[in-house]
Amino acid sequence: MKRLSVVGGLVVVAGLGGWVLFGPIPPIPRVTSPTIVDRNGVVLYEPLGSRGERGAWVADVPPNVARATVAAEDRRFESHIGVDPIAIARAAAHDVRRGALVEGGSTITQQVAKQLLESDNRGAIAKLHEAIVALRLERRYTKRAILAMYVNLVPYGNQIRGIGRASRVYFGVAPQELTVAQAAFLAALPQRPGSFAHAMKRQRYVLAQMHASAEAKKERLRFDKGERTVIAQHFIEHVGTGSTPSYIRTTLDAKLQRTVQGIIAAHRDDLLRHGAHSVAVAVLNNATGDWLAWEGSGDYFGTNFGGAIDGVTALRQPGSALKPFTYAVAFERGFSPATILPDVPASFPTAEDGVVYTPRNYDGAYRGPLRARAALAGSENVPAVALLAKVAPPSLLRLLRNAGFSDLDKAADYYGLGVTLGDAEVRLEQLVAAYSVFARGGTYIEPRSVLSGAPAPSPARRLLSQRTAFWITDILSDSAAREFIFGRGGSLDFPFPVAVKTGTSQAYRDNWTVGYTRDVTVGVWVGNFDRTELHHSSGITGAGPIFHDVMMAAAIPRDTILDPPPNVERAPICALSGLRPSTSCPNVEQEWIATEAPVTFCSWHHPDGVAWPAEYRAWAKTATNVPQESGNRQPATGNFRVTNPPDGATYLIDPTLRKPYQTLRLRAVSDTRVTWHVDQHKLGVAERDTFLEWPLAPGSHTITATDNLGQQQSVRIFVK
Ligand SMILES: [Zn+2]
């Protein structure tokens, strides 16, 4: 019996010993936080990890960190078996002297066990459990591996867990680059992670324990100021990091994003003069739908004006920026850039009985018959409303919703005709995605923010014919067509074709410029999140200059945006009626006409004057500078003149542009081909209604145009 119980006791002890040594170890968490990078792998942001703290797993403990950690926490680390009886005895004696069981005696291995058990319990049972797990860790892992677990798992203050992030945050270096003095400071932190002062004091003790050199003891710690530029904070929030993998490759182009932020900073004073505190900019790659730049306010950390609000996704009134979509609907239904629209006083019925809607142009003027090209390019309100009344608001709303304006979810009656003037609220991201439909030749693709793990770009959906997209693009990139309203040489003009539209909401609260080249679509919003009005801001003075600079940075200069589709042809039209010119039409222009359109000759012009259609008669009587009903006919020839460059103009050579784009277009209105001379040297011959390009050269120049009838005109220009 006695022998049996001894054997039994031995079995129990052996079993218990086996359980202690071979029992389970809690899983070792790899605290790696998701890292968000741009399309080229540039780090945008390293957000909080799954435990709510920043972390980055370090596989190998650098020598300085190892020495400092052992000196700070566990001097007999290399020799003990996971628990250190000497340390426990010493701590106990110390605690007894202080009359309290405070802390201490824990080896590095026990502290790893404590982190793995994630227990805040400081009781004896918890301590025993930690000791058992420590013994198991020692049996299963090398000392080096256990030390690595320690430096990766313990807190270093400031919500930082692990030496990988701690060394970056405190000193701006990788762990292997830490000096002895820096490593000693970090090793001193985990004991009381919240106390910087305690760590500063304890660092001296750790250095002494390390037997550090005099040089290391003299080193003054220089802490990283943490002034690293935050790139694309709004975009990162848009991408979101909730249940995402540890490495997220986004569509953003960090270089372009930084450039955009620099451009906004450069325009800051000008914006403040306009009473604008916030700017949103978004740049989309047309081919892929990738967001390349995304800035929501221009000042994420600015607290006075809602800098953390993302203006790219904020709902705002777009003003005229929606007008091209009304014209697109009309072009799909047989209208063309040559169609004449009435810019005359008019009222339109609304959904409410007896209530009429009377749109006005910004300058209060009426311009009579306007070709759709001029009406859209000059952004006149009255013809746009008249056009929408003809094509009906439901079809416009259908196009807008298909193009991504998901917030326009009410019935057409709710919005009325004002939707074409931008009364309903939209988001900048939607505006940019919708404009890219034109750039793509009529198809919509869903924009995307993430590349890694994301499916291929969504299939393109055709919303508009190629011809409609081409017409809209040709009009929005026609700086001559908008000249009567916007002038020339401002921020809407580029040395390569750019289709561009501006918008200003009611009471000047929002100011927009949106546009595109073949490759990119750029949208800019300027305003205040609290809807404070802007001063004297229009599409040109507010968002326009920022749009210009962003486009110059983002675009690849090309000769065209879209190529003309096979179902259009260049044909002469009467400038007034938009119809094919008769021999009586004084001004003839070239327009892209639908090849299948019937040829109708101008019936307005007659040898003795203009026969105004009924709806323009009242306007023509009061308007100045228009031919009246009888006589007053302009001669068909003799209108030869140089239209570009203007006489006396000064041009500046832009040092940031490549040579091929530093050119000046020479244009003339002429009935024949034109021969161009610059300073007596023949440059070449331009066919009728075409232009020549002359590379800008510094100095004063005389430019002379000669037509086939021998008529000649010269202008002088200056190039600096
Ligand atoms: Zn005519």
mmCIF file of C-alpha atoms in Angstrom, residues 207 211 227 292 324 371 377 472 480:
data_model
loop_
_atom_site.group_PDB
_atom_site.id
_atom_site.type_symbol
_atom_site.label_atom_id
_atom_site.label_comp_id
_atom_site.label_asym_id
_atom_site.label_seq_id
_atom_site.Cartn_x
_atom_site.Cartn_y
_atom_site.Cartn_z
ATOM 1 C CA LEU A 207 22.408 52.625 -18.983
ATOM 2 C CA HIS A 211 27.627 49.187 -18.335
ATOM 3 C CA GLU A 227 5.764 66.466 -38.134
ATOM 4 C CA LEU A 292 -5.554 59.546 -58.402
ATOM 5 C CA PRO A 324 -23.728 69.763 -70.041
ATOM 6 C CA ARG A 371 -26.535 78.217 -81.115
ATOM 7 C CA ALA A 377 -19.963 77.286 -73.732
ATOM 8 C CA ILE A 472 -20.132 68.058 -75.575
ATOM 9 C CA ALA A 480 -13.578 80.770 -78.814
#
